[in-house]
Tab-separated table of C-alpha atoms and ligand atoms in Angstrom:
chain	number	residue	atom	x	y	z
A	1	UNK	CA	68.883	43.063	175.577
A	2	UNK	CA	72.574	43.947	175.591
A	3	UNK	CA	73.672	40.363	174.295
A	4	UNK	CA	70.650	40.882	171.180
A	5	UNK	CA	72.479	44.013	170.374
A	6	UNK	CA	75.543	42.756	170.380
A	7	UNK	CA	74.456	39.944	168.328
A	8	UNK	CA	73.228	42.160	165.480
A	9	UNK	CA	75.558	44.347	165.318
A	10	UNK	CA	78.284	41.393	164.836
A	11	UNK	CA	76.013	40.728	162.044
A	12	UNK	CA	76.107	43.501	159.874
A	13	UNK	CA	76.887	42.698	156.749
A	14	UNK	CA	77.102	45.326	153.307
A	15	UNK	CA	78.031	44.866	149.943
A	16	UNK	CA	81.413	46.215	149.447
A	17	UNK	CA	79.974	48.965	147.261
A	18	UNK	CA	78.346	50.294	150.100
A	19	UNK	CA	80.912	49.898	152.151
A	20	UNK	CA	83.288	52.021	150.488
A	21	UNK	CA	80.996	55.042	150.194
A	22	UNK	CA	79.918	54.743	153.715
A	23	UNK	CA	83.743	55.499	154.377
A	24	UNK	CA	83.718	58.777	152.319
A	25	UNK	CA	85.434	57.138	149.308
A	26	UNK	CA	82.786	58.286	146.995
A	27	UNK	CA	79.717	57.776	145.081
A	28	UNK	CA	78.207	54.704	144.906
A	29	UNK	CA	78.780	54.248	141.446
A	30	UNK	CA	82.533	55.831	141.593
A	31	UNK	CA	82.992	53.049	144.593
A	32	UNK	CA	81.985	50.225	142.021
A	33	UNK	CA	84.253	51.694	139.413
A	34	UNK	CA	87.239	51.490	141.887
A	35	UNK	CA	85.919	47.908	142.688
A	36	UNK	CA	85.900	46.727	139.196
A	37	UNK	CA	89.128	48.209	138.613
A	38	UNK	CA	90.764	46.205	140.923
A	39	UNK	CA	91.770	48.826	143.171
A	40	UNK	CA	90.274	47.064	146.759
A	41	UNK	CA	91.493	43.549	148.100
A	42	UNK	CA	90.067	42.094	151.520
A	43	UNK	CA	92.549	39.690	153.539
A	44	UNK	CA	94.818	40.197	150.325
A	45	UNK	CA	92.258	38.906	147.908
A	46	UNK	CA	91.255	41.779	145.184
A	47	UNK	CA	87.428	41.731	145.257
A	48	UNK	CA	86.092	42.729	141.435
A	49	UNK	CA	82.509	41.766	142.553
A	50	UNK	CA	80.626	45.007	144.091
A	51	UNK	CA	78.134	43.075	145.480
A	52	UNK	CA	80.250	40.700	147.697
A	53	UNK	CA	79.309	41.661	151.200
A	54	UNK	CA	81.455	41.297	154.189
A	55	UNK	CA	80.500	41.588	157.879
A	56	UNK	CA	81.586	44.937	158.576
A	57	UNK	CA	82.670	44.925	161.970
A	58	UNK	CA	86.396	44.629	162.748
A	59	UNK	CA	87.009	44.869	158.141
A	60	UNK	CA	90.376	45.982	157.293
A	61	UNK	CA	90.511	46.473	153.662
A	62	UNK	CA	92.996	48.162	150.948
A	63	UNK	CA	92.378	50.760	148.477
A	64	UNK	CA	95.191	51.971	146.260
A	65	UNK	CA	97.938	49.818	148.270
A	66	UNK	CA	96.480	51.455	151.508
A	67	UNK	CA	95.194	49.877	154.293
A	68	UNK	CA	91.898	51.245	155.990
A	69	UNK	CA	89.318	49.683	158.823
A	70	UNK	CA	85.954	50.146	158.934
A	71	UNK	CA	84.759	52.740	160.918
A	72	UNK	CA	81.096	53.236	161.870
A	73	UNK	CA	81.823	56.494	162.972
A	74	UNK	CA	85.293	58.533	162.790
A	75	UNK	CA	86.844	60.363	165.777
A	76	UNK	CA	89.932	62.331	164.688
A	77	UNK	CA	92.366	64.870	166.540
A	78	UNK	CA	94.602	67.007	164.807
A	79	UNK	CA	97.001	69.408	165.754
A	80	UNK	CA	95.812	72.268	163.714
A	81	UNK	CA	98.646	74.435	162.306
A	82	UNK	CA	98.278	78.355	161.957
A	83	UNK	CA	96.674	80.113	159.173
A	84	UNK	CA	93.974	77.702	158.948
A	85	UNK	CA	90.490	77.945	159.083
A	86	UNK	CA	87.744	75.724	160.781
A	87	UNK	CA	84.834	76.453	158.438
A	88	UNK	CA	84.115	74.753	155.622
A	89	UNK	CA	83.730	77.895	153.803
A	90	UNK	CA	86.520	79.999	155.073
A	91	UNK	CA	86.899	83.560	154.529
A	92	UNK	CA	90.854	84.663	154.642
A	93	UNK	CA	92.936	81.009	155.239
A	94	UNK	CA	92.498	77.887	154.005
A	95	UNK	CA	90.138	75.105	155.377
A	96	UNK	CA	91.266	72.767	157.844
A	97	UNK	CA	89.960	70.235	155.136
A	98	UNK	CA	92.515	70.933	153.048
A	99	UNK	CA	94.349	68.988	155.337
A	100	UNK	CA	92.735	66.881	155.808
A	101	UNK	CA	91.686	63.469	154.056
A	102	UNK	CA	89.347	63.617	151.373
A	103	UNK	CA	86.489	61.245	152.244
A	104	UNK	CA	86.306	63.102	155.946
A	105	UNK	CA	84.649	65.373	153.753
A	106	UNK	CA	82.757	63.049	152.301
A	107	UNK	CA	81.576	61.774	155.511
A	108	UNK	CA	80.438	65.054	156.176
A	109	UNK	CA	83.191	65.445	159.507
A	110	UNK	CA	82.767	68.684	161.783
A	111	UNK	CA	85.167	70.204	163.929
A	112	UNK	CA	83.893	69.680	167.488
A	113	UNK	CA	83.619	73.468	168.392
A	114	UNK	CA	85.989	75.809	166.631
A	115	UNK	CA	89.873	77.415	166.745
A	116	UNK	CA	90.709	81.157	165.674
A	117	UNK	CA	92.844	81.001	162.405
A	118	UNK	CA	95.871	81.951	164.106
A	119	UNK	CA	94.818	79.466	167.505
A	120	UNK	CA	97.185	75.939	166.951
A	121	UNK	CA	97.015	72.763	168.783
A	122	UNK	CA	94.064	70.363	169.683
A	123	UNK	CA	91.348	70.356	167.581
A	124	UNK	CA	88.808	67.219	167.396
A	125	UNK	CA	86.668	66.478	164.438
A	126	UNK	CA	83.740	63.589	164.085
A	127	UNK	CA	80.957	62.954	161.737
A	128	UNK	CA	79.022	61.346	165.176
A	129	UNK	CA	76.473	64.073	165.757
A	130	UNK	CA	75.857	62.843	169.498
A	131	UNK	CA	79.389	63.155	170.273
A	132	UNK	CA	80.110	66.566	169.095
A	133	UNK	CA	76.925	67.590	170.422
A	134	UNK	CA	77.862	65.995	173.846
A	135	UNK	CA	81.379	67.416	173.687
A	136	UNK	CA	80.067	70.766	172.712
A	137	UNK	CA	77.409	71.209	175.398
A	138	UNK	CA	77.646	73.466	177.735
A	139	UNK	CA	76.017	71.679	180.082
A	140	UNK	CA	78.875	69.385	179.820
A	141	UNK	CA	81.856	71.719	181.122
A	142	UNK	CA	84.588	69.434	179.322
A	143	UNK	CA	87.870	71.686	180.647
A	144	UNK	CA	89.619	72.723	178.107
A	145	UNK	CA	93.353	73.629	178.632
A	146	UNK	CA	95.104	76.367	176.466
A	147	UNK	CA	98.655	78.004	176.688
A	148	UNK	CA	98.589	81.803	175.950
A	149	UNK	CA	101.643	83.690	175.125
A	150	UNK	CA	100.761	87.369	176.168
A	151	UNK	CA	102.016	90.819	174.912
A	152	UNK	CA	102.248	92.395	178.503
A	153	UNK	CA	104.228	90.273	181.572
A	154	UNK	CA	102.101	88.094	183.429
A	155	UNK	CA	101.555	89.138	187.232
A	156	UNK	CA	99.862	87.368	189.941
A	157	UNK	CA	96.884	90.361	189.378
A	158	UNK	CA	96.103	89.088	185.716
A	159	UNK	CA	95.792	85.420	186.716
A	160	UNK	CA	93.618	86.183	189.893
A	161	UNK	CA	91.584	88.440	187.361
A	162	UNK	CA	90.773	85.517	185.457
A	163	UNK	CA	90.206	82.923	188.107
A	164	UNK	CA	88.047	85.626	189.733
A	165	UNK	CA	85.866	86.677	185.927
A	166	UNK	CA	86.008	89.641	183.814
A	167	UNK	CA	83.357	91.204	182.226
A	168	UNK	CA	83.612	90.759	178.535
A	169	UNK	CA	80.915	93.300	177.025
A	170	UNK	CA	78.126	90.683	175.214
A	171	UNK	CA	78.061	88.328	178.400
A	172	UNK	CA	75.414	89.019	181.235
A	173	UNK	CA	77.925	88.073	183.699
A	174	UNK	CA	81.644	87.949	184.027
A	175	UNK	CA	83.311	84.637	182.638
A	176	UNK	CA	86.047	83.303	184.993
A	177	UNK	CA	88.780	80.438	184.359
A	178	UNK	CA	88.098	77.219	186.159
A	179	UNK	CA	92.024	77.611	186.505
A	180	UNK	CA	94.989	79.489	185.496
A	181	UNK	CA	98.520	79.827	186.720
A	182	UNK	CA	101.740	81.649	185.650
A	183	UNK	CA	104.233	79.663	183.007
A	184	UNK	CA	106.535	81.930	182.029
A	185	UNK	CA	107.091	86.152	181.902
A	186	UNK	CA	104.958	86.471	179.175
A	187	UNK	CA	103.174	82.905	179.047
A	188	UNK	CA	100.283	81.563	181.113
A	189	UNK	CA	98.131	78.370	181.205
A	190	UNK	CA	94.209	79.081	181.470
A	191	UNK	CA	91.607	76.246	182.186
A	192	UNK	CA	88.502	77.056	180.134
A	193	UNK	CA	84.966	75.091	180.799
A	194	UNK	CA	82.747	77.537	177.852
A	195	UNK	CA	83.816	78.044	174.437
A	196	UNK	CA	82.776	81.280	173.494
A	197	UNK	CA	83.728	83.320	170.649
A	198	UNK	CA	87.668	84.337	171.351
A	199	UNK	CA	86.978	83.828	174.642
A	200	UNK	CA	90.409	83.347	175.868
A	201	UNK	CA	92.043	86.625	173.838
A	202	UNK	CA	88.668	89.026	175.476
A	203	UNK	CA	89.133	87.714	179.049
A	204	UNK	CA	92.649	88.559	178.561
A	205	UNK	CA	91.937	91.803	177.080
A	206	UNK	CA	89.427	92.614	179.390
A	207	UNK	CA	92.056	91.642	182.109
A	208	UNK	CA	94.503	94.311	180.707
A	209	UNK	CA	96.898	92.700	178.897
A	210	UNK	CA	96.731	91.264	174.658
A	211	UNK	CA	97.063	87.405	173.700
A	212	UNK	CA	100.240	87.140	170.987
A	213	UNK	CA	99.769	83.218	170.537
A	214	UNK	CA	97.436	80.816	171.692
A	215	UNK	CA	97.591	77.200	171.594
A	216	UNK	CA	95.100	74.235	172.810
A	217	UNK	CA	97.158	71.362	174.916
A	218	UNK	CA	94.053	69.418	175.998
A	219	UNK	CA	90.460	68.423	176.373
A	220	UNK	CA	89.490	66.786	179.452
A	221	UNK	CA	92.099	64.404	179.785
A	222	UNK	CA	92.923	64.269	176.371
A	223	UNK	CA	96.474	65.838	176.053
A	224	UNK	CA	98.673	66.863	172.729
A	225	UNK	CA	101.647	65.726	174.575
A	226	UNK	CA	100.105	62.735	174.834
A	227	UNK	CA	99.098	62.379	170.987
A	228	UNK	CA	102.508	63.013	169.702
A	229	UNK	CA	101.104	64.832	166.741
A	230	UNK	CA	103.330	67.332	164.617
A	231	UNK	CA	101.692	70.467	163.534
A	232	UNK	CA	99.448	69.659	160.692
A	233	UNK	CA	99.180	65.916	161.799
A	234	UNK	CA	96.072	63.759	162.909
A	235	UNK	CA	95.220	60.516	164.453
A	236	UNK	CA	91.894	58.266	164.900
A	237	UNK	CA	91.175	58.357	168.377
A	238	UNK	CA	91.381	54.883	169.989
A	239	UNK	CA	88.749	53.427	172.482
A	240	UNK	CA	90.936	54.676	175.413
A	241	UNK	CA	91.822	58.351	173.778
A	242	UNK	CA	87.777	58.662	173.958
A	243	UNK	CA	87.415	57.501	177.691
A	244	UNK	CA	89.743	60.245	178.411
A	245	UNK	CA	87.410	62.877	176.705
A	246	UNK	CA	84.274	61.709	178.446
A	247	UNK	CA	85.720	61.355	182.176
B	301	LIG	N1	89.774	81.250	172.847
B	301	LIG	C1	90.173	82.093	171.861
B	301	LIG	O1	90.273	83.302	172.072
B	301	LIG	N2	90.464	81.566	170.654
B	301	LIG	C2	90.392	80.251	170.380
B	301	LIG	O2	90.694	79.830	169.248
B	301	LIG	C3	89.982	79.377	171.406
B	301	LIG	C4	89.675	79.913	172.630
């Protein structure tokens, strides 16, 4: 069954048409337009024809000078800068699509979960609804790791307040960190496995003291250290990258 699978997928073939839109670079009939034009080459052939089809496994192609693969899905991280917004429809900041490529919109890509406006660091985005479903699920408890600079020092009685739980008002029981310890006078790092709404800035409220800063430095074993991303920058996640997120 596995070696039938493989076998078709291999297979898959699409007219290069389709194969642009399916990556997010437009319409079907803006794709053909671009293909006529002489704007895509394959193996450093233009292709004028939009009906030549190539298998689309493994398909490196240019548009505009720039190289692209196929992707049958896209995986991104990005180090999300400050003063952005995750919605699509934000309300004070800009989008974090304005930052992002085009035909991610086009592809219909959602961040996996959501950052405050003023939260920075690692923030995931796909247009593969099992995988931000999977990644989002609770039932999943993917860790996620987040540095918080605080307003009030850090003691030994605020991190065993949040490894032990604090009430935050609309939960039915008190939310605890799977782990948290001490980096600095006024900085701490705090394991999350939920993502609730500000969840991080009320336990630390409801703890005593007021979050100044937050930033995201990893999901499961996905690090930003690791991604060597600038603030503002992205990546495709590799094969490996994703392992990391799953284990
Ligand atoms: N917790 C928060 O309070 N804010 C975030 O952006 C993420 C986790």
């Amino acid at each position: 069954m596995a070696a039938l699978f493989w076998y078709s997928a291999a297979m898959t073939k699409l007219s290069l048409d389709r194969i642009l839109q399916s990556q997010g670079f437009g319409s079907r009939k803006w794709c053909r337009q671009l293909i006529a034009d002489g704007e895509v080459a394959i193996d450093g052939i233009v292709i004028t024809d939009f009906r030549a089809s190539f298998a689309t496994e493994g398909l490196r192609f240019t548009l505009f000078e720039e190289e692209w693969d196929y992707r049958a899905h896209l995986y991104v991280a990005l180090n999300k800068p400050s003063a952005i917004e995750c919605s699509r429809k934000p309300s004070h900041h800009p989008s974090v699509f304005t930052i992002l490529p085009e035909q991610f919109t086009w592809r219909d890509v959602q961040p996996v979960g959501r950052l405050d406006h003023d939260t920075t660091g690692l923030l995931l985005l796909s247009d593969d609804g099992a995988f931000i479903h999977a990644q989002s699920s609770p039932k999943r408890h993917v860790p996620k790791l987040y540095l918080a600079t605080t307003d009030e020092a850090v003691d030994e009685k605020l991190v065993q307040a949040l490894i032990a739980g604090v009430q935050l008002h609309d939960e039915p029981s008190p939310l605890a960190a799977l782990s948290c310890k001490q980096t600095g006078e006024h900085q701490l790092e705090i394991i999350l496995e939920q993502g609730k709404y500000h969840q991080v800035k009320r336990m630390l409220a409801a703890a005593g003291n007021h979050c100044a800063a937050l930033q995201r430095i990893a999901i499961g074993g996905l690090t930003l250290a690791a991604l060597e991303l600038e603030i503002g920058e992205w990546c495709f996640l590799n094969d490996e990258q994703l392992e990391l997120l799953r284990n």
